[in-house]
Amino acid sequence: MSPELPPPEPQPERSRGDPRFGAEAARAVEGALHHLGDADEALRILTTLKEAGAGFAAYLLLPDTNLAAADINQTFYDTYVDGWETFAEFRRDVLEGLGWTDALQAFMTQQAIPPDHLTWNVAAVDARILETYDTVHLDGWWHIFYK
């Protein structure tokens, strides 16, 4: 996996929860349904898919997902964070959520450090992110799950 680099300027906010459901998501669902032997299990999958869309299709691809679990919809909702169009957007949201972006900006302002003098070690940040989250890249979207 090779995450993209963040854009140089801030991107406008987008509404969350609108990852596109495409051919890869459809194949993920078909593959999951193929492995089920019970109509009730298939119905749970299809019902949750109708509610949650592409994020749930991505969840079906995680190696530890129990496709036949009676509570598959609840485990999905407990672990799904959201979908991002780029990994860089997710990384930015993580750094902002931790308060690191603001803290670094305040430090740079206080110390009169030019904006191009300090940059994030994205490889190290991404390694830490991947220790915390499972990711699935599906139909051009990054779906993020708590481990």
Short mmCIF file of N, CA and C in Angstrom, two decimals:
data_model
loop_
_atom_site.label_atom_id
_atom_site.label_comp_id
_atom_site.label_asym_id
_atom_site.label_seq_id
_atom_site.Cartn_x
_atom_site.Cartn_y
_atom_site.Cartn_z
N MET A 1 0.84 -1.17 0.00
CA MET A 1 0.00 0.00 0.00
C MET A 1 0.88 1.23 0.00
N SER A 2 0.54 2.16 -0.83
CA SER A 2 1.30 3.40 -0.93
C SER A 2 0.35 4.58 -0.81
N PRO A 3 0.15 5.10 0.41
CA PRO A 3 -0.77 6.22 0.58
C PRO A 3 -0.31 7.44 -0.20
N GLU A 4 -1.26 8.22 -0.62
CA GLU A 4 -0.98 9.43 -1.37
C GLU A 4 -0.44 10.52 -0.45
N LEU A 5 0.24 11.48 -1.03
CA LEU A 5 0.71 12.62 -0.25
C LEU A 5 -0.42 13.61 -0.09
N PRO A 6 -0.45 14.33 1.03
CA PRO A 6 -1.54 15.30 1.23
C PRO A 6 -1.39 16.48 0.27
N PRO A 7 -2.53 17.08 -0.08
CA PRO A 7 -2.45 18.26 -0.95
C PRO A 7 -1.81 19.42 -0.20
N PRO A 8 -1.16 20.34 -0.92
CA PRO A 8 -0.45 21.43 -0.26
C PRO A 8 -1.38 22.43 0.44
N GLU A 9 -2.60 22.61 -0.06
CA GLU A 9 -3.51 23.55 0.58
C GLU A 9 -4.69 22.80 1.17
N PRO A 10 -5.35 23.38 2.18
CA PRO A 10 -6.49 22.71 2.79
C PRO A 10 -7.60 22.48 1.77
N GLN A 11 -8.24 21.34 1.87
CA GLN A 11 -9.34 20.99 0.98
C GLN A 11 -10.67 21.34 1.65
N PRO A 12 -11.67 21.71 0.88
CA PRO A 12 -12.97 22.00 1.49
C PRO A 12 -13.57 20.73 2.08
N GLU A 13 -14.35 20.92 3.13
CA GLU A 13 -15.00 19.78 3.79
C GLU A 13 -15.99 19.14 2.83
N ARG A 14 -16.11 17.83 2.91
CA ARG A 14 -17.12 17.12 2.14
C ARG A 14 -18.05 16.44 3.12
N SER A 15 -19.23 16.13 2.67
CA SER A 15 -20.14 15.41 3.54
C SER A 15 -19.65 13.97 3.66
N ARG A 16 -19.61 13.46 4.87
CA ARG A 16 -19.15 12.11 5.12
C ARG A 16 -20.24 11.11 4.77
N GLY A 17 -19.85 9.86 4.64
CA GLY A 17 -20.80 8.79 4.44
C GLY A 17 -21.33 8.68 3.02
N ASP A 18 -20.60 9.17 2.03
CA ASP A 18 -21.07 9.09 0.65
C ASP A 18 -20.06 8.41 -0.27
N PRO A 19 -19.42 7.35 0.20
CA PRO A 19 -18.52 6.64 -0.73
C PRO A 19 -19.33 5.99 -1.84
N ARG A 20 -18.80 6.02 -3.02
CA ARG A 20 -19.49 5.47 -4.17
C ARG A 20 -19.49 3.94 -4.14
N PHE A 21 -20.62 3.36 -4.47
CA PHE A 21 -20.76 1.91 -4.56
C PHE A 21 -20.54 1.55 -6.01
N GLY A 22 -19.43 0.85 -6.27
CA GLY A 22 -19.08 0.53 -7.64
C GLY A 22 -18.89 -0.96 -7.86
N ALA A 23 -18.20 -1.27 -8.93
CA ALA A 23 -18.00 -2.66 -9.34
C ALA A 23 -17.22 -3.47 -8.30
N GLU A 24 -16.22 -2.86 -7.67
CA GLU A 24 -15.45 -3.60 -6.66
C GLU A 24 -16.33 -3.94 -5.45
N ALA A 25 -17.17 -3.00 -5.05
CA ALA A 25 -18.09 -3.26 -3.93
C ALA A 25 -19.06 -4.37 -4.29
N ALA A 26 -19.57 -4.34 -5.51
CA ALA A 26 -20.51 -5.38 -5.95
C ALA A 26 -19.84 -6.75 -5.92
N ARG A 27 -18.58 -6.83 -6.36
CA ARG A 27 -17.85 -8.10 -6.33
C ARG A 27 -17.62 -8.57 -4.89
N ALA A 28 -17.37 -7.64 -3.99
CA ALA A 28 -17.16 -8.00 -2.58
C ALA A 28 -18.43 -8.62 -2.00
N VAL A 29 -19.57 -8.03 -2.32
CA VAL A 29 -20.84 -8.55 -1.81
C VAL A 29 -21.14 -9.91 -2.44
N GLU A 30 -20.94 -10.03 -3.73
CA GLU A 30 -21.18 -11.31 -4.41
C GLU A 30 -20.30 -12.41 -3.81
N GLY A 31 -19.05 -12.08 -3.55
CA GLY A 31 -18.14 -13.06 -2.96
C GLY A 31 -18.59 -13.49 -1.57
N ALA A 32 -19.04 -12.53 -0.78
CA ALA A 32 -19.51 -12.85 0.57
C ALA A 32 -20.74 -13.73 0.51
N LEU A 33 -21.69 -13.38 -0.34
CA LEU A 33 -22.92 -14.16 -0.45
C LEU A 33 -22.64 -15.58 -0.94
N HIS A 34 -21.64 -15.71 -1.79
CA HIS A 34 -21.27 -17.02 -2.33
C HIS A 34 -20.80 -17.97 -1.22
N HIS A 35 -20.20 -17.43 -0.17
CA HIS A 35 -19.66 -18.25 0.92
C HIS A 35 -20.69 -18.58 2.00
N LEU A 36 -21.88 -18.03 1.88
CA LEU A 36 -22.91 -18.28 2.89
C LEU A 36 -23.78 -19.46 2.47
N GLY A 37 -24.21 -20.22 3.46
CA GLY A 37 -25.06 -21.37 3.15
C GLY A 37 -26.47 -21.21 3.67
N ASP A 38 -26.79 -20.08 4.25
CA ASP A 38 -28.07 -19.90 4.91
C ASP A 38 -28.73 -18.62 4.40
N ALA A 39 -30.03 -18.70 4.12
CA ALA A 39 -30.76 -17.54 3.60
C ALA A 39 -30.84 -16.42 4.63
N ASP A 40 -30.93 -16.76 5.92
CA ASP A 40 -30.98 -15.72 6.96
C ASP A 40 -29.68 -14.94 7.01
N GLU A 41 -28.57 -15.63 6.83
CA GLU A 41 -27.26 -14.95 6.81
C GLU A 41 -27.19 -14.00 5.62
N ALA A 42 -27.65 -14.46 4.46
CA ALA A 42 -27.64 -13.61 3.26
C ALA A 42 -28.56 -12.40 3.45
N LEU A 43 -29.69 -12.61 4.08
CA LEU A 43 -30.62 -11.51 4.32
C LEU A 43 -30.00 -10.46 5.24
N ARG A 44 -29.27 -10.90 6.28
CA ARG A 44 -28.58 -9.95 7.17
C ARG A 44 -27.57 -9.12 6.38
N ILE A 45 -26.83 -9.79 5.51
CA ILE A 45 -25.83 -9.09 4.68
C ILE A 45 -26.53 -8.06 3.80
N LEU A 46 -27.56 -8.46 3.10
CA LEU A 46 -28.24 -7.56 2.16
C LEU A 46 -28.96 -6.41 2.87
N THR A 47 -29.53 -6.68 4.03
CA THR A 47 -30.20 -5.63 4.80
C THR A 47 -29.20 -4.58 5.25
N THR A 48 -28.07 -5.02 5.80
CA THR A 48 -27.04 -4.07 6.25
C THR A 48 -26.43 -3.34 5.07
N LEU A 49 -26.26 -4.03 3.96
CA LEU A 49 -25.73 -3.40 2.76
C LEU A 49 -26.64 -2.27 2.29
N LYS A 50 -27.95 -2.50 2.33
CA LYS A 50 -28.90 -1.47 1.92
C LYS A 50 -28.80 -0.24 2.83
N GLU A 51 -28.57 -0.46 4.12
CA GLU A 51 -28.46 0.64 5.08
C GLU A 51 -27.12 1.37 4.97
N ALA A 52 -26.04 0.61 4.83
CA ALA A 52 -24.70 1.17 5.00
C ALA A 52 -23.91 1.33 3.70
N GLY A 53 -24.30 0.69 2.64
CA GLY A 53 -23.66 0.88 1.34
C GLY A 53 -22.24 0.36 1.24
N ALA A 54 -21.41 1.14 0.55
CA ALA A 54 -20.06 0.72 0.21
C ALA A 54 -19.18 0.46 1.42
N GLY A 55 -19.41 1.17 2.51
CA GLY A 55 -18.63 0.92 3.72
C GLY A 55 -18.81 -0.50 4.21
N PHE A 56 -20.04 -1.00 4.13
CA PHE A 56 -20.30 -2.38 4.55
C PHE A 56 -19.69 -3.37 3.57
N ALA A 57 -19.73 -3.06 2.28
CA ALA A 57 -19.08 -3.92 1.29
C ALA A 57 -17.59 -4.04 1.60
N ALA A 58 -16.97 -2.93 1.98
CA ALA A 58 -15.55 -2.95 2.35
C ALA A 58 -15.33 -3.81 3.60
N TYR A 59 -16.25 -3.71 4.55
CA TYR A 59 -16.16 -4.50 5.78
C TYR A 59 -16.16 -6.00 5.48
N LEU A 60 -16.91 -6.39 4.47
CA LEU A 60 -16.97 -7.80 4.10
C LEU A 60 -15.62 -8.33 3.63
N LEU A 61 -14.73 -7.44 3.23
CA LEU A 61 -13.41 -7.85 2.74
C LEU A 61 -12.36 -7.98 3.84
N LEU A 62 -12.66 -7.51 5.04
CA LEU A 62 -11.68 -7.62 6.13
C LEU A 62 -11.51 -9.10 6.48
N PRO A 63 -10.28 -9.54 6.70
CA PRO A 63 -10.02 -10.96 6.92
C PRO A 63 -10.68 -11.54 8.17
N ASP A 64 -10.94 -10.71 9.18
CA ASP A 64 -11.52 -11.24 10.42
C ASP A 64 -13.04 -11.05 10.50
N THR A 65 -13.68 -10.65 9.40
CA THR A 65 -15.13 -10.49 9.40
C THR A 65 -15.78 -11.87 9.34
N ASN A 66 -16.66 -12.13 10.29
CA ASN A 66 -17.43 -13.37 10.32
C ASN A 66 -18.71 -13.14 9.52
N LEU A 67 -18.73 -13.60 8.29
CA LEU A 67 -19.86 -13.35 7.40
C LEU A 67 -21.17 -13.95 7.91
N ALA A 68 -21.07 -15.00 8.68
CA ALA A 68 -22.27 -15.70 9.16
C ALA A 68 -22.72 -15.22 10.54
N ALA A 69 -22.05 -14.25 11.11
CA ALA A 69 -22.38 -13.79 12.46
C ALA A 69 -23.78 -13.19 12.51
N ALA A 70 -24.50 -13.54 13.55
CA ALA A 70 -25.85 -13.00 13.74
C ALA A 70 -25.83 -11.50 13.99
N ASP A 71 -24.71 -10.99 14.51
CA ASP A 71 -24.60 -9.56 14.82
C ASP A 71 -23.66 -8.83 13.86
N ILE A 72 -23.56 -9.28 12.64
CA ILE A 72 -22.62 -8.69 11.68
C ILE A 72 -22.90 -7.20 11.47
N ASN A 73 -24.17 -6.81 11.48
CA ASN A 73 -24.47 -5.39 11.31
C ASN A 73 -23.96 -4.57 12.48
N GLN A 74 -24.09 -5.08 13.70
CA GLN A 74 -23.62 -4.34 14.88
C GLN A 74 -22.09 -4.26 14.91
N THR A 75 -21.41 -5.35 14.57
CA THR A 75 -19.95 -5.30 14.55
C THR A 75 -19.45 -4.34 13.48
N PHE A 76 -20.17 -4.27 12.36
CA PHE A 76 -19.80 -3.27 11.34
C PHE A 76 -19.91 -1.87 11.91
N TYR A 77 -21.08 -1.54 12.48
CA TYR A 77 -21.29 -0.18 12.99
C TYR A 77 -20.35 0.15 14.15
N ASP A 78 -19.94 -0.85 14.91
CA ASP A 78 -19.00 -0.62 16.02
C ASP A 78 -17.59 -0.31 15.53
N THR A 79 -17.24 -0.79 14.34
CA THR A 79 -15.86 -0.64 13.87
C THR A 79 -15.68 0.36 12.74
N TYR A 80 -16.72 0.66 11.99
CA TYR A 80 -16.57 1.53 10.82
C TYR A 80 -16.39 2.98 11.24
N VAL A 81 -15.34 3.60 10.72
CA VAL A 81 -15.09 5.02 10.99
C VAL A 81 -15.78 5.86 9.92
N ASP A 82 -15.39 5.66 8.65
CA ASP A 82 -15.99 6.38 7.53
C ASP A 82 -15.19 6.06 6.28
N GLY A 83 -15.56 6.71 5.17
CA GLY A 83 -14.84 6.58 3.92
C GLY A 83 -14.26 7.91 3.51
N TRP A 84 -13.05 7.87 2.96
CA TRP A 84 -12.36 9.08 2.47
C TRP A 84 -11.94 8.83 1.02
N GLU A 85 -11.95 9.88 0.24
CA GLU A 85 -11.54 9.75 -1.16
C GLU A 85 -10.04 9.54 -1.30
N THR A 86 -9.26 10.10 -0.39
CA THR A 86 -7.81 9.89 -0.41
C THR A 86 -7.34 9.55 0.99
N PHE A 87 -6.26 8.80 1.05
CA PHE A 87 -5.67 8.48 2.34
C PHE A 87 -5.14 9.75 3.00
N ALA A 88 -4.69 10.68 2.18
CA ALA A 88 -4.18 11.95 2.70
C ALA A 88 -5.25 12.71 3.47
N GLU A 89 -6.49 12.66 3.00
CA GLU A 89 -7.59 13.32 3.73
C GLU A 89 -7.78 12.67 5.09
N PHE A 90 -7.72 11.35 5.12
CA PHE A 90 -7.87 10.66 6.40
C PHE A 90 -6.72 11.00 7.34
N ARG A 91 -5.48 10.99 6.82
CA ARG A 91 -4.32 11.35 7.63
C ARG A 91 -4.48 12.75 8.20
N ARG A 92 -4.91 13.69 7.38
CA ARG A 92 -5.13 15.07 7.83
C ARG A 92 -6.16 15.10 8.96
N ASP A 93 -7.25 14.36 8.80
CA ASP A 93 -8.29 14.34 9.84
C ASP A 93 -7.78 13.72 11.13
N VAL A 94 -6.93 12.70 11.03
CA VAL A 94 -6.35 12.09 12.23
C VAL A 94 -5.45 13.10 12.94
N LEU A 95 -4.57 13.76 12.20
CA LEU A 95 -3.66 14.73 12.80
C LEU A 95 -4.43 15.90 13.42
N GLU A 96 -5.49 16.35 12.74
CA GLU A 96 -6.31 17.42 13.31
C GLU A 96 -7.04 16.94 14.55
N GLY A 97 -7.55 15.72 14.51
CA GLY A 97 -8.28 15.17 15.65
C GLY A 97 -7.41 15.03 16.88
N LEU A 98 -6.14 14.74 16.68
CA LEU A 98 -5.20 14.64 17.79
C LEU A 98 -4.76 16.01 18.30
N GLY A 99 -5.06 17.05 17.54
CA GLY A 99 -4.64 18.40 17.91
C GLY A 99 -3.22 18.72 17.47
N TRP A 100 -2.60 17.82 16.75
CA TRP A 100 -1.21 18.02 16.36
C TRP A 100 -1.04 19.12 15.33
N THR A 101 -1.98 19.25 14.42
CA THR A 101 -1.87 20.27 13.38
C THR A 101 -1.87 21.66 14.00
N ASP A 102 -2.82 21.90 14.90
CA ASP A 102 -2.90 23.21 15.57
C ASP A 102 -1.68 23.46 16.45
N ALA A 103 -1.24 22.41 17.16
CA ALA A 103 -0.08 22.56 18.05
C ALA A 103 1.17 22.90 17.25
N LEU A 104 1.36 22.22 16.12
CA LEU A 104 2.52 22.50 15.28
C LEU A 104 2.44 23.91 14.71
N GLN A 105 1.26 24.31 14.27
CA GLN A 105 1.11 25.66 13.72
C GLN A 105 1.40 26.72 14.78
N ALA A 106 0.93 26.50 15.98
CA ALA A 106 1.19 27.45 17.07
C ALA A 106 2.68 27.52 17.37
N PHE A 107 3.34 26.38 17.42
CA PHE A 107 4.78 26.34 17.67
C PHE A 107 5.54 27.07 16.57
N MET A 108 5.16 26.82 15.33
CA MET A 108 5.86 27.46 14.21
C MET A 108 5.65 28.98 14.24
N THR A 109 4.46 29.39 14.59
CA THR A 109 4.18 30.83 14.69
C THR A 109 4.99 31.45 15.82
N GLN A 110 4.98 30.79 16.98
CA GLN A 110 5.70 31.29 18.15
C GLN A 110 7.21 31.39 17.88
N GLN A 111 7.75 30.43 17.18
CA GLN A 111 9.18 30.40 16.92
C GLN A 111 9.59 31.04 15.59
N ALA A 112 8.62 31.60 14.86
CA ALA A 112 8.85 32.24 13.56
C ALA A 112 9.51 31.28 12.56
N ILE A 113 9.02 30.06 12.55
CA ILE A 113 9.53 29.05 11.62
C ILE A 113 8.72 29.14 10.33
N PRO A 114 9.37 29.32 9.20
CA PRO A 114 8.64 29.41 7.92
C PRO A 114 7.85 28.12 7.64
N PRO A 115 6.72 28.25 6.98
CA PRO A 115 5.84 27.10 6.74
C PRO A 115 6.49 25.92 6.02
N ASP A 116 7.48 26.20 5.17
CA ASP A 116 8.10 25.11 4.41
C ASP A 116 9.29 24.47 5.12
N HIS A 117 9.54 24.83 6.37
CA HIS A 117 10.69 24.28 7.09
C HIS A 117 10.40 23.01 7.87
N LEU A 118 9.16 22.77 8.23
CA LEU A 118 8.80 21.56 8.95
C LEU A 118 7.71 20.83 8.18
N THR A 119 7.91 19.55 7.99
CA THR A 119 6.90 18.74 7.32
C THR A 119 6.67 17.47 8.11
N TRP A 120 5.52 16.87 7.91
CA TRP A 120 5.20 15.62 8.58
C TRP A 120 5.99 14.47 7.96
N ASN A 121 6.45 13.57 8.78
CA ASN A 121 7.04 12.32 8.31
C ASN A 121 5.86 11.40 8.03
N VAL A 122 5.31 11.49 6.82
CA VAL A 122 4.07 10.78 6.52
C VAL A 122 4.23 9.26 6.61
N ALA A 123 5.41 8.75 6.34
CA ALA A 123 5.62 7.30 6.46
C ALA A 123 5.46 6.86 7.92
N ALA A 124 6.00 7.63 8.84
CA ALA A 124 5.87 7.29 10.26
C ALA A 124 4.44 7.48 10.74
N VAL A 125 3.79 8.55 10.30
CA VAL A 125 2.40 8.79 10.68
C VAL A 125 1.52 7.68 10.13
N ASP A 126 1.74 7.32 8.87
CA ASP A 126 0.94 6.26 8.25
C ASP A 126 1.15 4.91 8.95
N ALA A 127 2.37 4.63 9.34
CA ALA A 127 2.64 3.37 10.05
C ALA A 127 1.85 3.32 11.35
N ARG A 128 1.80 4.44 12.06
CA ARG A 128 1.05 4.50 13.32
C ARG A 128 -0.45 4.37 13.06
N ILE A 129 -0.93 5.01 12.00
CA ILE A 129 -2.34 4.90 11.63
C ILE A 129 -2.69 3.45 11.34
N LEU A 130 -1.83 2.76 10.59
CA LEU A 130 -2.12 1.38 10.21
C LEU A 130 -2.01 0.41 11.38
N GLU A 131 -1.37 0.84 12.47
CA GLU A 131 -1.38 0.03 13.69
C GLU A 131 -2.72 0.14 14.41
N THR A 132 -3.42 1.24 14.18
CA THR A 132 -4.66 1.54 14.88
C THR A 132 -5.90 1.16 14.07
N TYR A 133 -5.81 1.28 12.76
CA TYR A 133 -6.98 1.10 11.90
C TYR A 133 -6.72 0.04 10.84
N ASP A 134 -7.80 -0.63 10.42
CA ASP A 134 -7.78 -1.45 9.22
C ASP A 134 -8.29 -0.58 8.09
N THR A 135 -7.72 -0.74 6.91
CA THR A 135 -8.13 0.06 5.76
C THR A 135 -8.47 -0.86 4.60
N VAL A 136 -9.47 -0.45 3.83
CA VAL A 136 -9.84 -1.15 2.61
C VAL A 136 -10.01 -0.08 1.53
N HIS A 137 -9.28 -0.23 0.44
CA HIS A 137 -9.41 0.69 -0.69
C HIS A 137 -10.35 0.03 -1.69
N LEU A 138 -11.51 0.65 -1.89
CA LEU A 138 -12.57 0.04 -2.69
C LEU A 138 -13.23 1.10 -3.56
N ASP A 139 -13.24 0.86 -4.86
CA ASP A 139 -13.87 1.79 -5.81
C ASP A 139 -13.37 3.22 -5.65
N GLY A 140 -12.08 3.36 -5.36
CA GLY A 140 -11.48 4.69 -5.26
C GLY A 140 -11.65 5.37 -3.92
N TRP A 141 -12.20 4.68 -2.95
CA TRP A 141 -12.41 5.25 -1.61
C TRP A 141 -11.64 4.44 -0.59
N TRP A 142 -11.15 5.11 0.45
CA TRP A 142 -10.50 4.48 1.57
C TRP A 142 -11.53 4.31 2.68
N HIS A 143 -11.84 3.07 3.02
CA HIS A 143 -12.77 2.78 4.11
C HIS A 143 -11.94 2.41 5.33
N ILE A 144 -12.23 3.04 6.45
CA ILE A 144 -11.41 2.93 7.64
C ILE A 144 -12.23 2.27 8.76
N PHE A 145 -11.57 1.31 9.43
CA PHE A 145 -12.20 0.55 10.51
C PHE A 145 -11.28 0.52 11.72
N TYR A 146 -11.87 0.62 12.92
CA TYR A 146 -11.08 0.40 14.13
C TYR A 146 -10.70 -1.08 14.18
N LYS A 147 -9.48 -1.35 14.64
CA LYS A 147 -9.05 -2.75 14.79
C LYS A 147 -9.70 -3.35 16.00
#
